[in-house]
Amino acid sequence: MDDAHAPLRVRKEHYLEAIYSLGDGVTLSRLARALSVKPSSALKVVRELEAEGLVTYGGRKGLRLTEAGRRRVEELNQRHKTLEEFFLLIGVAPEEAFREAEKLEHVISPEVVLRIEKLNEALKKMQGVLAGDEGV
């Protein structure tokens, strides 16, 4: 596998997504296991996310996303959905579409995502026309 297809390093956003999926109150050790990182590394990133106002960390009470953290995860989920839909529309296999969207959702600009959303709508309309369903 070449470097272009190697997994990306764990980013702060991956921490937010993991907390979101594991649920409020998740422990630091469980988060570290889920991300395959050392607890000390996880604590460092958690402290950064806390300073940015994206999570709260209450020791034994665990981690919680703030409203801003939750919004950030929802933005990432929307980016992923848009990218995955685009890849599927152009004929990429579902598994590969998911993997590529997962990588790109963390680096693509919001402006580009908006343009891809518009392109997705146009592609869906074109599919309808090509299939003979011009009322789409």
C-alpha positions in Angstrom: 0.0 0.0 0.0 1.4 3.4 -0.9 1.5 6.4 1.4 -1.5 8.0 -0.3 -3.7 5.1 0.9 -2.1 4.6 4.3 -4.4 5.3 7.3 -4.3 8.9 8.5 -2.9 9.6 12.0 -5.5 9.9 14.8 -6.7 13.5 14.7 -8.5 15.5 17.4 -11.7 15.0 15.4 -11.4 11.3 15.7 -11.5 11.8 19.5 -14.7 13.8 19.2 -16.2 11.1 17.0 -15.2 8.3 19.4 -16.7 10.2 22.4 -19.9 10.7 20.4 -20.2 7.1 19.5 -19.1 5.7 22.9 -21.5 8.1 24.7 -21.2 10.7 27.3 -19.4 9.6 30.4 -16.9 7.4 28.6 -13.7 6.9 30.5 -10.4 8.1 29.3 -9.0 4.5 29.3 -12.0 3.3 27.2 -11.5 6.2 24.8 -7.7 5.4 24.5 -8.5 1.7 23.7 -11.1 2.6 21.1 -8.5 4.8 19.3 -5.6 2.5 19.9 -3.5 5.1 21.7 -1.9 5.3 25.1 -4.0 6.8 27.9 -1.3 9.5 28.4 -1.6 10.5 24.7 -5.4 10.5 25.0 -5.2 12.7 28.0 -3.0 15.2 26.2 -5.5 15.5 23.3 -8.5 15.6 25.7 -7.0 18.5 27.6 -6.5 20.3 24.2 -10.2 19.6 23.3 -11.3 20.8 26.7 -9.3 24.1 26.2 -11.0 24.5 22.9 -14.4 24.1 24.6 -15.3 20.9 22.7 -15.3 18.5 25.6 -15.5 18.4 29.4 -13.4 15.9 31.4 -14.5 15.1 34.9 -12.0 12.5 35.9 -14.0 9.5 37.1 -17.2 11.1 35.7 -15.7 10.7 32.3 -15.8 12.7 29.1 -18.7 14.6 27.7 -19.1 16.6 24.5 -20.1 20.2 24.8 -22.7 21.6 22.5 -19.9 22.9 20.3 -18.2 19.5 20.3 -21.5 17.9 19.3 -22.0 20.4 16.5 -18.5 19.6 15.2 -19.2 15.9 15.1 -22.5 16.5 13.3 -20.7 18.6 10.7 -18.2 15.8 10.2 -21.0 13.3 9.8 -22.6 15.5 7.2 -19.3 15.9 5.3 -18.9 12.1 5.4 -22.4 11.5 4.1 -21.9 14.0 1.3 -18.6 12.5 0.2 -19.8 8.9 0.5 -22.9 9.7 -1.6 -20.7 11.3 -4.3 -18.4 8.3 -4.5 -21.4 6.0 -4.7 -22.9 8.1 -7.5 -19.7 7.9 -9.6 -19.6 4.1 -9.2 -17.1 3.6 -6.3 -17.7 0.3 -4.4 -19.5 0.9 -1.1 -16.7 -0.2 1.1 -14.2 2.0 -0.7 -16.6 4.9 -0.8 -16.9 4.7 3.0 -13.1 4.5 3.6 -12.3 7.4 1.3 -15.1 9.6 2.8 -13.7 8.8 6.2 -10.2 10.0 5.2 -11.4 13.1 3.3 -14.0 14.4 5.8 -11.2 15.6 8.1 -9.3 17.6 5.5 -11.9 18.9 2.9 -13.1 22.5 3.2 -16.7 23.4 3.9 -16.9 25.3 0.6 -15.9 22.2 -1.4 -18.4 20.1 0.5 -21.2 22.5 -0.5 -20.2 22.3 -4.1 -20.1 18.5 -3.9 -23.6 18.5 -2.4 -24.8 20.5 -5.4 -23.0 18.1 -7.7 -24.7 15.2 -6.0 -28.1 16.7 -6.6 -27.3 17.2 -10.3 -26.0 13.7 -10.6 -29.1 12.3 -9.1 -31.2 14.3 -11.5 -29.1 13.1 -14.4 -29.5 9.5 -13.4 -33.3 10.0 -13.5 -33.1 11.5 -16.9 -30.9 8.7 -18.2 -33.2 6.1 -16.7 -36.1 7.7 -18.5 -37.6 9.2 -15.3 -37.5 12.9 -16.3 -39.8 13.9 -13.5 -37.1 13.5 -10.9 
